[in-house]
Structure formats: C-alpha cells, structure tokens
RNA sequence: GGGCGCAUGGCUCAGUUGGUUAGAGCGCUGCCUUCACACGGCAGAGGUCACAGGUUCGAGUCCUGUUGCGCCCA
C-alpha cells in the first residue's frame, strides 16, 4: 500500500481522473437548503489571458469549498465563462477577418472567410455571434484544462457560459421583468460615448486618466453693456456648443450679471449668464462656459437650469453640421458663425481645437497664451480616446431611487475583510445617474424587443413589442414579434428590432440566477438561492458585486448571498500589480507544472483575504517541501502501523502522546474557526506550524518507542497516536493540498479524503484536553538543548550523551519524568539526571567508554 | 479633495479581546549523509515593531497627530 519512494509527480493527472470518474464534487441536488453551500463563482473572461492572479483567486474559493464539503455540506460550486463583450469581438474580428454589420440578414449557409484579408468581410449579427461562440468554445477548453490542473473542486456538470441560450434566456427574462415592473426605461439623454468603439459606456466602465491639456482664456462681449467676461476652458472647440456661462450664486464678482447675456466669440450666439452652486469660484476665473456637452457637470447644468441644446460632436467624434442662424442656432452674425464653423466641421475634437485656437487668436478673443495643465479626463477603460457626451436613445435601470435600499443591503452582507464595504458604499453614494445597460455592440445578449413602425414610417419607441417568456431567448434582428411577418421588418405598419445588446454586467449581474437556472429549474433554484458565498477580487466591487446586488434586490427583494470574500492582487517583486503589458506575467500552466499544483496552491492560500500578495516562487518551493514532508512522514507513520491491526484511539495513554493530541486539538479548533470566517490562510498557518513541530519533535521523540513490542501499552499508545494525528493532519491540509493528501489517504483508507469528515475535538481519544500539551513542550525544549550541544560540538545527532542534567521547577520536572524514556531514546542519552532548581540543561557528550 | 488599507530582522509575512525574553519561512552562516525524508535534518547570527505624543501598573497591539506607500471614490 505504501510505496517505497513516494513522489509528487503525476498526482494531478492521476487524482484529477479519479475525482471526475467517481463524481466526488458532484452537487447533490436532493439536499435540503440548510445542507447546501452555494458559491457564486466568478466567470472568467475567456478572451482574456489566463494569469497568475487566476490561480491565486480561484484557489481561495476552492479551499473554502473543500472545507464545507468535508463539513458535510452539499457544495454547489459551478464554473461559468464570461464570453460577452468587446474582448471577444476584437479577437473574432482579427481572427476571422470580419466585421459585424447589424443591418445585414443572417446568411443561410454562412461560412467564415477562408483567409483573413485586409478588408474585413461584413457579416450579420447572428453570423458574427456564431463566430464568437465558436472561438470562445476554444478558449473555454484552455481555461478548463488549467482549472482541472489546479484541482478546483467545481462540479463540471454545472458549467455555464454567459452567451449560451440558457444564459441569454435568463438575462432576457430578467430584463423583461425589470421592464414590466417599471425598473427599466428608455430615454434619449446625454450619454458617455466612445467614439472609436461606437458605443455607450456606463459609469462603472469609466476611468479617469491624467492627460495634458491647456487652459484657454476666452473673452465674451457683454450684450447691452460695456465690457467682457473671461472664462477658462480646456475645450475651446466646444465654443459653438456653448449655451450659457455659469458662476456660483454667492460669487460677488458675478452676482450682478446673472440674468444678463453675452455673445460667444466668433459665433455671436447670445447666451445667458446663470448661477449654480456647482460652479467653483476658485477655479479659473470663477465663471465657466456650459456646452452641450463637455463633461458631466455640463449635463447637470443643462438639465437643472433647463438650458438650450446645441450638439456639435457626432458619434464618430467629429464635428457635425451646425446650422447657425436657424432656429435653435440663433446668431447675431450668422454669416460669420457659419464661416467660422466651416473651418471646424468634419474635424475631430482634437483637430477642431487646434483650428479654433487659431481663429480665436486672430479675432482677439483669446486672452494671452494657452496655459498647459494636466487634468483628469474620462475614458472608457478599454478605450483610447477621451469619451464624448452625445445624445442618444438608451435603456436604463433605475438605480438612483434604490440607493438607500442598496446601502442597507450592503450593511447586511458580511464582508471579508470587513473594510471592503467602504468601497461599495462610496460607489453607491457617488452614483451620478441610472445604470445605462444599452451597448451599441454586437456580441452580447440582445434586448428582447421590437418597436412598431407607424404607417407614416415613424418608429414608436414608446410601445415596445415584447416576446412571450416561453419564446426566449430571441434575437430581434433575426426573430419576428408575435403577430408580424418577416416581410414587415422595417416597413411602414411593420416593426423594427432593437439593434442594441445589453451591457455585459446586465448579464453577469445574474450569475446566481444563471448558475441556479432561475425560472427553468425551480427545484434547483430554491436550493441554491440566495447563495452562501460570493468570492471575487476587490476591483470589481463597483461592477460585478454592485450590479448583482441591484438585480437580486429588484427581482427577488433579497441579498444574492450572505458572505462575500475578497482576494487581493498578485504583485510582482517590485510591488506593482502584475499585468500583461508589463511583461511580467508567468502563465499558470507553466507554474503548476514546474512547482506542482499543491505547491502553487500553498503559495496562493497563504495570501490572506483582501491582502495583496507578492508573487513569490520561494513560497512555492516551501509548499513543495511541505507536500514532500507529508509524503515522507506518512510513509514513516504508516510503516509503524503496518503488519498488525492499528490500535484503537483509546490505546493512547502515554502522557507525551496525549499532550501531542492536546496540541493538535487546539489546532483543529483554531483551523475550524478560521475557515468559518473564510480565513483559509490562518487555518493553513496554524496547521502548518503544528505539522512541522509534529515531524521534527514528536515523531523523533516517539520513534524508538513505536518500534518496540506492539503488545506493550507504550508502543501501542505511540502507534495509536500517530494514526490519529496523521489522519487529522491530512484532513486539515486537504483543502489546500488536495493532491498529496489524497495520495496518502489512499494508502490506508477507502474512498476520497475530500468527502471524509472534517476533524473535530470529539473524535480525539479520551484523556486528550485541547491545548494541554505541556509534556510535549518540556520534552521538546530539553531535546532542543541536547541538539544545540551536539551542533556546537560539531557532532552528529547520533552521538551519545553521557550525562544529561536538567534543573527546573518540580512541576516541569514531573512533566518531563513522564516522557523520560522517549527523551533518552531520541537524544541517545545514557544517563538523565534531574534536580529542582533554576531552569538549566547541562549536556555532557561522549559514551561510557570515553568516561 | 473625501475615504480605506498598509508600515514588524536583507526579503515575504504572522502576531484576534494590551500581559513573561516580539515569532515563522526564505536568504545568509555553520554542522550532520540519520535506518520517513538530501526535493533532507539540526542549529546560529540578524529586529530600539515608520515617527511623535497620549491612555495604562504594562503598548507591536488602544487613542491622537505626522510621514511614506498602495488602493477606492469624486
């Protein structure tokens, strides 16, 4: 049973196969809700690259899953793939040489272009989505292979992908419910827009970037009065879109001017001077130009002060035609305005800025020279040019009125570590508007809607046509609303399909519902929802965690889970977040192969929840050493147990053995408490510390006795204690080191360790008291002194000790007396003398013959 | 600007109700081939716990402030 030279090599493949064949991690869907532990696994973006951070994060959740399973829970541990979104679109475009054109119809027998030529081939959305699915299926295989190698104890029968028909159906069902209950609405409104990717972007997807710009001071002539007003702007090209000047209501410099009008330079458009508390008196000249739209402050002013709308930036980021002199574009010099605008129209924002600065300088409206500044500008997190604000028709989810409720839910959720709740709260409190869930993209879940087209050809957006729920999922660019025929698409009296897809978070926010097959499998869903645990990394609190809480609240009126545990980042040795662009990424598979999975998991599991951790191959070497030690000490202990029946636990009677188990019992208690608090790292640390001392001290102390005549009580006690300790230690280590513990378990047990019961104090032999380990501690101290003496004398540890003299308190000497023979054997001590007194150990080396 | 976190030997980190002499691993140095383990074992050196105050019989731990680093939000 016990191999002669145990090895870690090949354990991953061997046990991975066994676990799959035996269905060790299969979810028991007959379990009642109290017995279920459900995990809302993060679905990785399959088009992104696998990196070391994945190993780190997913190991954390897996240790918790394994602990819960050993506690007797039916663990619902699914794996999902997030394949929606831009990353996939880009890969598909490049890989197949295509681009999506939603106006095209599905090709009856579509095949992708044989070669990816220079000019992308336009394809319909259904065909494009087909290609996305084909490519992501490949990506999913790579992820699954890595996860299996990592030993994740997921139930692979519970796989889902966010673009699968099932996920699309649930996502669309969720949207139809939002619509029916009034939580979703359609609005034409200023929208953050990426001009390159041609899509709207939500607040959660935006980030600030510091960019170089310049303040330009512009002079506005007053109307009906002498003098000018001067404003500073970083975006002079928006001057044609200026609709007002705004200053703080208490600003003495401008108080008298509120209600008056000025002319915009170059365009001579009359605009009012208005007051608003968001104007910052100490910024620039204290008075600002309001344009439609330069930034989110402009949107606020425009909305709250009910200003005019003069939009000049098109969706392509270029200045579009502006009919100065016509209604809405009144000018007191229409010809001059048109001439000036003619210089700008068709240019990008950056080009137009350069040109208008020249025009302003020539006209004398530019005061002084532009002053360089560095300022924060909003970008789409995946984008390359600053976001523009354009007016467009988008679907929104009403989150603003929900904020107090969301804050309350945040307080109900248990956060690990607790301080992560602040990220959530500052996000909810800082929400600037409702959640825009429309994306003008192609690969995603389509809105399940069509709109009627009137006999006059006008689309009626007020009365969307919805499919019956049993038709879901639908693609409105391919499917036809009830009561209509395909021939009526786009015709007067017919219909049009909603062309947009949903934000990826609109689907990812439903991972508990998708994994639990909400609406499709009620018996399953009621067993797993609300779930127990959401493991994730902290940078997506504002997106994934937030949106999941929103959806669970709106659909079910509950939190989606009870606990959320956060992983930190993996930092490179320079304390920077590891990233592909920095070229410091190690691929997970290479890592797992070079160090072994258990070793890599050991490193991951020593990273505490929420704490960033340095990528440290040294720690993996330590993990490998630990795994080797597990093999070897098990080989020793099981060697002592072979050849005769293993004594029952109650054979443990020797004080030293009871003390060792007393220390172990404390470790069991601490480790259990740590796992209950999702602190896998603390559990590991406690277990590991005990394990090394068990190997180095206890095993050395009982080694000789364990060899003696098995019929005597002393040797039987040692062997029984070794059996109990090994069994408990293996089970304590199993969540972190699933492969080596399973290998050793198989040497002497039927069945898998991963379904064995988690160790408890109750299973300890009679006479064991948690934490009562003084006998072992005293014996270990004296043994240490003996070893020190031998090391200082540069002797082998096998060198005999002629006489060992121990002075100590009577109490400690009494403890030592009960381990006297073990100590003499372990230290090769010929004569052991004890006497009361100050604590001291004297070691005289040399055998009797020398003396 | 608001908030959160971190600061302990060369490195990575423990230190959970304040309590003997601040721990571990890596690295470094030395010793030992020992019959579970050289993919090893044993031992040693190395820290005024970022700084300044305060509370206390007692502070790495609690409070206030300062500095530095990181992150979140605006």
XYZ file of C-alpha atoms in Angstrom, chain A residues 16 83 98 105 119 123 144 146 178 188 215 280 283 306 312 363 463 479 501 618 671 687 719-720 723 787 805 826 831:
29
model
C -7.983 14.523 -11.409
C -17.618 35.426 -23.137
C -14.799 40.000 -40.401
C -29.573 39.482 -42.618
C -10.609 44.328 -45.775
C -21.343 39.705 -41.656
C -10.992 24.266 -18.097
C -5.983 24.894 -16.261
C -37.427 44.966 -14.984
C -32.969 59.915 -25.112
C -6.416 76.332 -20.337
C -16.305 76.649 -8.424
C -11.285 77.553 -10.418
C -33.038 73.906 -18.468
C -21.917 69.502 -32.285
C -10.126 87.517 -33.684
C -44.648 50.912 -27.104
C -36.730 36.722 -34.939
C -27.203 44.469 -26.911
C 10.246 30.821 -2.980
C -8.426 25.997 11.984
C -1.910 23.628 10.743
C 1.129 3.929 17.254
C -2.454 4.857 18.028
C -2.593 7.122 13.426
C 20.672 19.098 19.765
C 21.404 17.113 33.725
C 15.577 10.500 20.995
C 22.218 8.967 31.970
